[in-house]
Amino acid sequence: MAFSIKVNGSTHTVDVDGDTPLLWVLRDVLGMTGTKFGCGMALCGACTVHVDGAAVRSCITAVDSIGTSAITTIEAIGATAAGGKIQKAWLDREVPQCGYCQSGQIMSASALLASNPRPTDADIDDAMSGNICRCGTYVRIREAIKQAAQSTGQGG
Ligand code: FES
Ligand code: FES
């Protein structure tokens, strides 16, 4: 069945079963491989994308549930205000180690910052608790989110 989905500002028509996870549509049909597969069960956060600005696990999101909502992936998050600040802070703090979890981490952090420009430690913990990092980059992730939050008053 054909579905039209809006990804990073462009509309794509994809011919897949309605219960196909968005993750596989992004990676296998549209060739956007920045979004990663980890667990496939909403347990690790590697597959996180934004649906209308909210962090969503694309591995358990059926394509037929998306409708006209706007999807943003790691490929375009740097063009958003919060995503740009998060990516800059990630580079400044040299957050990634192996990198596998990091697109999901950045998507969750960007959604947090967009909705809550001054997150507390508890807010950060709450927003990021579903994103697992086997390399243990959690301390740098928190530092980077705080740096990005501090920069939100400087130039929007
Ligand atoms: S792959 Fe989706 S949460 Fe792990
Ligand atoms: S940087 Fe390796 S899993 Fe997070």
Short mmCIF file of C-alpha atoms and ligand atoms in Angstrom, two decimals:
data_model
loop_
_atom_site.label_atom_id
_atom_site.label_comp_id
_atom_site.label_asym_id
_atom_site.label_seq_id
_atom_site.Cartn_x
_atom_site.Cartn_y
_atom_site.Cartn_z
CA MET A 1 0.00 0.00 0.00
CA ALA A 2 1.23 3.49 -0.77
CA PHE A 3 1.72 6.01 2.01
CA SER A 4 2.81 9.63 1.76
CA ILE A 5 5.03 10.67 4.62
CA LYS A 6 6.72 13.99 5.27
CA VAL A 7 10.36 13.56 6.25
CA ASN A 8 12.71 16.49 6.83
CA GLY A 9 10.42 18.81 4.89
CA SER A 10 10.01 16.60 1.82
CA THR A 11 7.04 14.37 1.01
CA HIS A 12 7.84 10.80 0.02
CA THR A 13 5.49 8.14 -1.28
CA VAL A 14 6.44 4.67 -0.04
CA ASP A 15 4.85 1.36 -1.00
CA VAL A 16 4.99 -0.81 2.12
CA ASP A 17 2.68 -2.70 4.45
CA GLY A 18 0.93 -0.38 6.91
CA ASP A 19 2.47 -2.07 9.93
CA THR A 20 6.02 -1.56 8.65
CA PRO A 21 8.03 0.25 11.34
CA LEU A 22 9.03 3.77 10.41
CA LEU A 23 12.65 2.82 11.15
CA TRP A 24 12.75 0.43 8.20
CA VAL A 25 10.99 2.88 5.90
CA LEU A 26 13.61 5.49 6.72
CA ARG A 27 16.59 3.17 6.42
CA ASP A 28 15.65 0.65 3.73
CA VAL A 29 13.20 2.54 1.54
CA LEU A 30 14.45 6.12 1.81
CA GLY A 31 18.12 5.30 2.43
CA MET A 32 18.39 7.50 5.51
CA THR A 33 20.72 5.37 7.59
CA GLY A 34 21.53 7.91 10.30
CA THR A 35 18.69 6.50 12.41
CA LYS A 36 19.95 3.29 14.01
CA PHE A 37 18.48 -0.10 14.88
CA GLY A 38 19.34 -1.31 18.34
CA CYS A 39 16.72 -3.45 20.07
CA GLY A 40 13.58 -3.13 17.96
CA MET A 41 11.50 -3.06 21.15
CA ALA A 42 11.56 0.56 22.34
CA LEU A 43 14.19 -0.27 24.96
CA CYS A 44 17.37 1.45 23.76
CA GLY A 45 16.52 4.73 21.99
CA ALA A 46 18.92 4.23 19.07
CA CYS A 47 16.05 4.66 16.59
CA THR A 48 14.69 7.94 18.00
CA VAL A 49 13.23 10.44 15.54
CA HIS A 50 10.86 13.38 15.97
CA VAL A 51 7.20 13.19 15.01
CA ASP A 52 5.76 16.69 15.18
CA GLY A 53 8.67 17.61 17.43
CA ALA A 54 8.22 14.81 19.94
CA ALA A 55 10.88 12.14 20.43
CA VAL A 56 9.47 8.84 19.16
CA ARG A 57 10.93 5.33 18.87
CA SER A 58 10.72 4.64 15.16
CA CYS A 59 11.25 0.88 15.64
CA ILE A 60 7.75 0.51 17.11
CA THR A 61 6.00 3.26 15.13
CA ALA A 62 3.97 1.79 12.28
CA VAL A 63 4.06 3.84 9.12
CA ASP A 64 0.26 3.88 8.92
CA SER A 65 0.07 5.67 12.28
CA ILE A 66 1.93 8.75 11.08
CA GLY A 67 -0.62 10.38 8.80
CA THR A 68 0.27 13.99 8.01
CA SER A 69 2.67 14.43 10.92
CA ALA A 70 6.09 15.87 10.20
CA ILE A 71 9.03 13.54 10.76
CA THR A 72 12.49 14.89 11.50
CA THR A 73 15.55 12.65 11.52
CA ILE A 74 19.18 13.07 12.52
CA GLU A 75 19.96 14.06 8.93
CA ALA A 76 18.06 17.35 9.38
CA ILE A 77 18.03 18.03 13.11
CA GLY A 78 20.98 20.42 12.81
CA ALA A 79 18.77 22.82 10.85
CA THR A 80 16.47 23.32 13.85
CA ALA A 81 17.31 25.86 16.54
CA ALA A 82 17.57 23.35 19.37
CA GLY A 83 19.17 20.66 17.21
CA GLY A 84 21.87 23.04 16.00
CA LYS A 85 22.79 23.98 19.56
CA ILE A 86 22.80 20.36 20.65
CA GLN A 87 25.05 19.27 17.78
CA LYS A 88 27.49 22.11 18.46
CA ALA A 89 27.64 21.18 22.15
CA TRP A 90 28.12 17.50 21.21
CA LEU A 91 31.15 18.47 19.12
CA ASP A 92 32.55 20.87 21.73
CA ARG A 93 32.29 18.22 24.46
CA GLU A 94 33.42 15.36 22.19
CA VAL A 95 30.49 13.30 23.41
CA PRO A 96 30.53 10.23 21.10
CA GLN A 97 32.66 7.19 21.68
CA CYS A 98 31.70 4.40 19.24
CA GLY A 99 28.85 6.63 18.06
CA TYR A 100 26.18 4.00 17.56
CA CYS A 101 23.70 5.41 20.08
CA GLN A 102 24.45 9.03 19.37
CA SER A 103 21.91 9.94 16.72
CA GLY A 104 19.20 8.75 19.09
CA GLN A 105 20.77 10.64 21.97
CA ILE A 106 20.88 13.84 19.93
CA MET A 107 17.26 13.44 18.85
CA SER A 108 16.07 12.98 22.43
CA ALA A 109 18.22 15.88 23.67
CA SER A 110 16.97 18.15 20.89
CA ALA A 111 13.34 17.38 21.66
CA LEU A 112 14.02 18.14 25.32
CA LEU A 113 15.70 21.46 24.61
CA ALA A 114 13.02 22.54 22.13
CA SER A 115 10.27 22.00 24.71
CA ASN A 116 12.26 22.97 27.80
CA PRO A 117 15.08 25.47 27.14
CA ARG A 118 16.27 25.38 30.77
CA PRO A 119 16.09 21.74 31.84
CA THR A 120 17.01 20.74 35.37
CA ASP A 121 19.13 17.66 36.06
CA ALA A 122 15.91 15.79 36.80
CA ASP A 123 14.42 16.96 33.49
CA ILE A 124 17.53 15.73 31.66
CA ASP A 125 17.45 12.39 33.43
CA ASP A 126 13.77 11.98 32.67
CA ALA A 127 14.12 12.86 28.98
CA MET A 128 17.28 10.82 28.40
CA SER A 129 16.61 7.75 30.54
CA GLY A 130 15.35 5.71 27.59
CA ASN A 131 18.53 6.23 25.55
CA ILE A 132 21.11 3.60 26.35
CA CYS A 133 24.83 4.08 25.70
CA ARG A 134 26.97 0.98 25.97
CA CYS A 135 30.07 3.17 25.95
CA GLY A 136 28.91 5.11 29.01
CA THR A 137 28.98 8.63 27.58
CA TYR A 138 26.26 9.77 29.98
CA VAL A 139 28.37 12.35 31.84
CA ARG A 140 29.38 14.11 28.62
CA ILE A 141 25.80 13.93 27.32
CA ARG A 142 24.57 15.76 30.39
CA GLU A 143 27.35 18.35 30.13
CA ALA A 144 26.54 18.92 26.46
CA ILE A 145 22.83 19.39 27.13
CA LYS A 146 23.66 21.92 29.84
CA GLN A 147 26.03 23.76 27.50
CA ALA A 148 23.37 23.88 24.79
CA ALA A 149 20.79 25.12 27.30
CA GLN A 150 23.13 27.89 28.45
CA SER A 151 23.55 29.01 24.85
CA THR A 152 19.81 29.31 24.23
CA GLY A 153 19.81 32.89 25.43
CA GLN A 154 22.59 33.79 22.97
CA GLY A 155 21.09 34.36 19.55
CA GLY A 156 17.87 32.38 20.03
S1 FES B 1 15.80 0.19 18.21
FE1 FES B 1 14.10 1.37 18.80
S2 FES B 1 14.33 1.66 20.94
FE2 FES B 1 15.92 0.25 20.40
S1 FES B 2 28.80 6.02 22.07
FE1 FES B 2 28.95 3.83 21.89
S2 FES B 2 26.96 3.16 22.48
FE2 FES B 2 26.93 5.25 22.93
#
